[in-house]
mmCIF file of C-alpha atoms in Angstrom:
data_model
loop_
_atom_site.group_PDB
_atom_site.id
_atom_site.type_symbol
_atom_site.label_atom_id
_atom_site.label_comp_id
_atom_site.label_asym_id
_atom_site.label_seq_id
_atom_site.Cartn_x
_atom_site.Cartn_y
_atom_site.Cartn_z
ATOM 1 C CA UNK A 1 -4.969 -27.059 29.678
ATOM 2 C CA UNK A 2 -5.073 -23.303 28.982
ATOM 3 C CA UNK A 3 -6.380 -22.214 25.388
ATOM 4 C CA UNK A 4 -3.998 -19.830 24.078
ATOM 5 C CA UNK A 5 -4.478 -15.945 24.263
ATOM 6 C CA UNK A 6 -4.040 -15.509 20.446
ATOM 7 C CA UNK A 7 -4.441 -17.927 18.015
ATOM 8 C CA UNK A 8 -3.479 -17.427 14.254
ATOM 9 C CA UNK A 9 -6.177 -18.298 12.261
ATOM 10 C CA UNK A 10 -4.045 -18.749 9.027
ATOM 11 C CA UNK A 11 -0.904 -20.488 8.886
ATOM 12 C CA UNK A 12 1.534 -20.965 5.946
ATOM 13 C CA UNK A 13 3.591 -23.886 7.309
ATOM 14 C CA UNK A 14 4.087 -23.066 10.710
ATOM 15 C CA UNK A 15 4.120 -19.913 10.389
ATOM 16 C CA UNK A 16 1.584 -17.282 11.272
ATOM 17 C CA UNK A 17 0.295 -15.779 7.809
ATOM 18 C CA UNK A 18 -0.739 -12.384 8.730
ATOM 19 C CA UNK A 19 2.939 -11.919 10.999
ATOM 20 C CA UNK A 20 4.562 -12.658 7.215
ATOM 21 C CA UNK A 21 2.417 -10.344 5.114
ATOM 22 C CA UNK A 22 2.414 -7.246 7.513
ATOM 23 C CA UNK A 23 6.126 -6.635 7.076
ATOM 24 C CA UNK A 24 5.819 -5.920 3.327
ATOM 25 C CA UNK A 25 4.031 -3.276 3.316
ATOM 26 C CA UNK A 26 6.074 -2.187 6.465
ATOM 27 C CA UNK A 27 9.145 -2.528 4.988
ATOM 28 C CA UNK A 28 8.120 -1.008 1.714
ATOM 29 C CA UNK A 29 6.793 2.198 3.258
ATOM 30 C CA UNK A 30 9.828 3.094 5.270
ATOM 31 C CA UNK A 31 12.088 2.160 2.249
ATOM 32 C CA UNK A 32 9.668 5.215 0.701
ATOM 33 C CA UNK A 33 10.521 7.393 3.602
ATOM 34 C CA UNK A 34 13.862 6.637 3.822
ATOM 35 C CA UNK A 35 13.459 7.445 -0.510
ATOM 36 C CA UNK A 36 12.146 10.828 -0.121
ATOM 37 C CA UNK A 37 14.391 11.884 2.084
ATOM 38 C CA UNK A 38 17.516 11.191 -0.434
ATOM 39 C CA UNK A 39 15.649 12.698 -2.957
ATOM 40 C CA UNK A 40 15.107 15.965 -0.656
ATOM 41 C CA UNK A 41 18.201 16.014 0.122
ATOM 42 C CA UNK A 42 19.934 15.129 -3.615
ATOM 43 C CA UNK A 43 16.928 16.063 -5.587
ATOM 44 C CA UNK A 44 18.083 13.612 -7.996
ATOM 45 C CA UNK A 45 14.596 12.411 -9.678
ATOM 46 C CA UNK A 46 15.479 8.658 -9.275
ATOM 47 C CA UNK A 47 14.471 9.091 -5.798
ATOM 48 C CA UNK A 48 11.167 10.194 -6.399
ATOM 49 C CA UNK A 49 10.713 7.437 -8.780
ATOM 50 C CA UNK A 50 11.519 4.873 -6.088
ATOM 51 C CA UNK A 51 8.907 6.362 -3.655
ATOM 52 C CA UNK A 52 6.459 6.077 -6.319
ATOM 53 C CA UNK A 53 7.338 2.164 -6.787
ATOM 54 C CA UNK A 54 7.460 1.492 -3.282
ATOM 55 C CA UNK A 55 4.439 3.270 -2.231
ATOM 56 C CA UNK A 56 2.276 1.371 -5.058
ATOM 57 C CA UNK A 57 4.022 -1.760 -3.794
ATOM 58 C CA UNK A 58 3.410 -1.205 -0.451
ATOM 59 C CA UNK A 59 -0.269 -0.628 -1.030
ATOM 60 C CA UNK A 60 -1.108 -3.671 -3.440
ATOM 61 C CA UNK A 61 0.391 -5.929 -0.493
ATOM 62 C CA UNK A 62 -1.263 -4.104 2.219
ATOM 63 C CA UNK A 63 -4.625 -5.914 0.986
ATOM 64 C CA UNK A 64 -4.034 -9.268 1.502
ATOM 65 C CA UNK A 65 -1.871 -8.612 4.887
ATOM 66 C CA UNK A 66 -5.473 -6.389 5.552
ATOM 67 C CA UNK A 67 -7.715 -9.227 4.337
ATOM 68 C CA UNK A 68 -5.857 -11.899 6.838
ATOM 69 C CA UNK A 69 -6.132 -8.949 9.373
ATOM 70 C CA UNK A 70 -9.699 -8.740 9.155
ATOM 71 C CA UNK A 71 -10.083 -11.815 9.217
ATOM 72 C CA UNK A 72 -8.138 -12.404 12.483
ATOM 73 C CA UNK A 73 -9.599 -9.541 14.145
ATOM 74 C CA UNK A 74 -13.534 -10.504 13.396
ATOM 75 C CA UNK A 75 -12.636 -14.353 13.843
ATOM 76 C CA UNK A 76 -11.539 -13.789 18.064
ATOM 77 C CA UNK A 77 -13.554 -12.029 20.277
ATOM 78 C CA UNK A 78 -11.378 -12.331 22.611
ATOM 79 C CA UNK A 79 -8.862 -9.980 20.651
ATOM 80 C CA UNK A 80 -11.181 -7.492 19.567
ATOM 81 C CA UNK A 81 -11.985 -7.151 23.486
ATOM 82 C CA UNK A 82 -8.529 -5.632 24.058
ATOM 83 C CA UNK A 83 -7.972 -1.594 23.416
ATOM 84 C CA UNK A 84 -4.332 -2.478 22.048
ATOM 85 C CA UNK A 85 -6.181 -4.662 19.014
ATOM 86 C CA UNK A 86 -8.329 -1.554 18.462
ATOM 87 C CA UNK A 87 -5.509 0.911 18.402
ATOM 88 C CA UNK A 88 -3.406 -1.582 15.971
ATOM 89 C CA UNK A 89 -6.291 -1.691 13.739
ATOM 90 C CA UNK A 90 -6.681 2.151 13.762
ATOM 91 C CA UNK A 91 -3.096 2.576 13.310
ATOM 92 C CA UNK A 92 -2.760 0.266 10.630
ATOM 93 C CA UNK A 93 -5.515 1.417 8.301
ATOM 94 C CA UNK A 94 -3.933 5.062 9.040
ATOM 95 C CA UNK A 95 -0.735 3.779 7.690
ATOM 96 C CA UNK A 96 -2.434 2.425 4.763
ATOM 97 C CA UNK A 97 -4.626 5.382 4.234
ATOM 98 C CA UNK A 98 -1.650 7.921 4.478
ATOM 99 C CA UNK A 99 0.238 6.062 2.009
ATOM 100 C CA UNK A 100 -2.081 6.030 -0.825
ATOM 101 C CA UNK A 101 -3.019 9.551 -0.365
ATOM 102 C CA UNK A 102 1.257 10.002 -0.872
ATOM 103 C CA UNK A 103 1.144 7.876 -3.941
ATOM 104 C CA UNK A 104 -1.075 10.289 -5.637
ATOM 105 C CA UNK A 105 1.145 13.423 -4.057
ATOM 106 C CA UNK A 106 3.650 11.588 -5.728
ATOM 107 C CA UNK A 107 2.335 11.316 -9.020
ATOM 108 C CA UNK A 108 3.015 15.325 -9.368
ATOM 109 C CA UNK A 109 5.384 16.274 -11.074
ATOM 110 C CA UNK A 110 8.461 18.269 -9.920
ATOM 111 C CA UNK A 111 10.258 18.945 -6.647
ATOM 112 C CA UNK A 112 6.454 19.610 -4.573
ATOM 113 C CA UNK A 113 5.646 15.891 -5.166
ATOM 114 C CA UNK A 114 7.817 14.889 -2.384
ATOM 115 C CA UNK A 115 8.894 18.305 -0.619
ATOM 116 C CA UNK A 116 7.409 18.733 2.031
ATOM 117 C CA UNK A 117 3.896 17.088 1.643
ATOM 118 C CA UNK A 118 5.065 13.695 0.417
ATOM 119 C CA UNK A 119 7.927 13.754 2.567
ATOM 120 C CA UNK A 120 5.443 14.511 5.851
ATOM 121 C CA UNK A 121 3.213 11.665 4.923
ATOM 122 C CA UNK A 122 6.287 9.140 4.518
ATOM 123 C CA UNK A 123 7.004 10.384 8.060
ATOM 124 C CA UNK A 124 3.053 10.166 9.293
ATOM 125 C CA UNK A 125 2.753 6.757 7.788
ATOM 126 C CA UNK A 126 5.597 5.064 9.486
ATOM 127 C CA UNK A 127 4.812 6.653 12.045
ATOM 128 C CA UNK A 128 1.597 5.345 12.659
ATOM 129 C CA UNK A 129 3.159 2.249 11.535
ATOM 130 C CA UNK A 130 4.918 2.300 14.430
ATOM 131 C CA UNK A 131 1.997 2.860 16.690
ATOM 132 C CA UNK A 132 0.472 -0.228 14.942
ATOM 133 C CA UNK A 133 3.831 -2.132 15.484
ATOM 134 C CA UNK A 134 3.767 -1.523 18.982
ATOM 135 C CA UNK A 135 0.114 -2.328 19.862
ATOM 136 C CA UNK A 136 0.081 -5.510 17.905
ATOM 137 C CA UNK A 137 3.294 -7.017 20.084
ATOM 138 C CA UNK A 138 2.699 -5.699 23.500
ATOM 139 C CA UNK A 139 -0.440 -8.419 24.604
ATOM 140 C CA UNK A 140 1.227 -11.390 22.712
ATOM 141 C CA UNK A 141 4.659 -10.508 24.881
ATOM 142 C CA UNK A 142 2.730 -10.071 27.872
ATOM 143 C CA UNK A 143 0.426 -13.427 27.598
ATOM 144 C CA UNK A 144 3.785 -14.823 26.578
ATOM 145 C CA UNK A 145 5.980 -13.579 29.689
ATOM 146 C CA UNK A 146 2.692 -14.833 31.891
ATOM 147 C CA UNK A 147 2.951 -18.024 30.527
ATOM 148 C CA UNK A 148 -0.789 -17.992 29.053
ATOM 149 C CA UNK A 149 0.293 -18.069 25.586
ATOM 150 C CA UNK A 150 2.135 -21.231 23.767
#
């Protein structure tokens, strides 16, 4: 019997931990983009004051989905051997990274907080998110459509 490609070190149930925290900070960051752009285009200030709340809640629940991360990524060697594990590790901590540098662009005051350098991060960050998204599903779908993952 084959030993799996990936195997989630952390489970909550049967689910895989890190899977379940990773879309938090996912979600809240693109509800941020999606935030600044109303406000850019209403410039009504509750906007910017949503950005601000989901960007500080998107980074306080990056860390654990990070910390389970890390942990996952150092635990499997064979993981870390793969480029795509790399590049979802890079893209993620650029996600991260370009989000807290927009929560303190957002904590100006006036129209400049969001237009156009929060705004761009929002963009850059789910962006990268993206990347992130991408590389961390394309070798568990391909082990998976091989048949060398359970």
């Amino acid at each position: 019997m084959h030993e799996p490609l990936l195997q989630e070190p952390a489970r909550l149930g049967r689910r895989p931990l890190y899977s379940m925290l990773a879309q938090f900070p996912a979600v809240l960051f693109t509800g941020a983009l999606a935030t600044d752009l109303a406000y850019w285009k209403t410039a009504e200030f509750m906007w910017e004051t949503f950005s601000v709340w989901l960007l500080a809640a998107g980074c306080l629940l990056a860390v654990p989905a990070g910390l389970v991360g890390l942990g996952y990524f150092v635990g499997q060697r064979r993981l870390r051997a793969g480029a795509l594990a790399w590049i979802h590790a890079a893209a993620s901590l650029a996600a991260v990274a370009l989000s807290v540098a927009n929560a303190f662009v957002h904590s100006r005051d006036g129209y400049t907080a969001v237009v156009p350098d929060g705004l761009t991060l929002s963009a850059a960050a789910v962006l990268s998110m993206a990347v992130a998204a991408w590389a961390g599903w394309t070798r568990p779908l391909a082990a998976a459509r091989s048949g060398a993952a359970a």
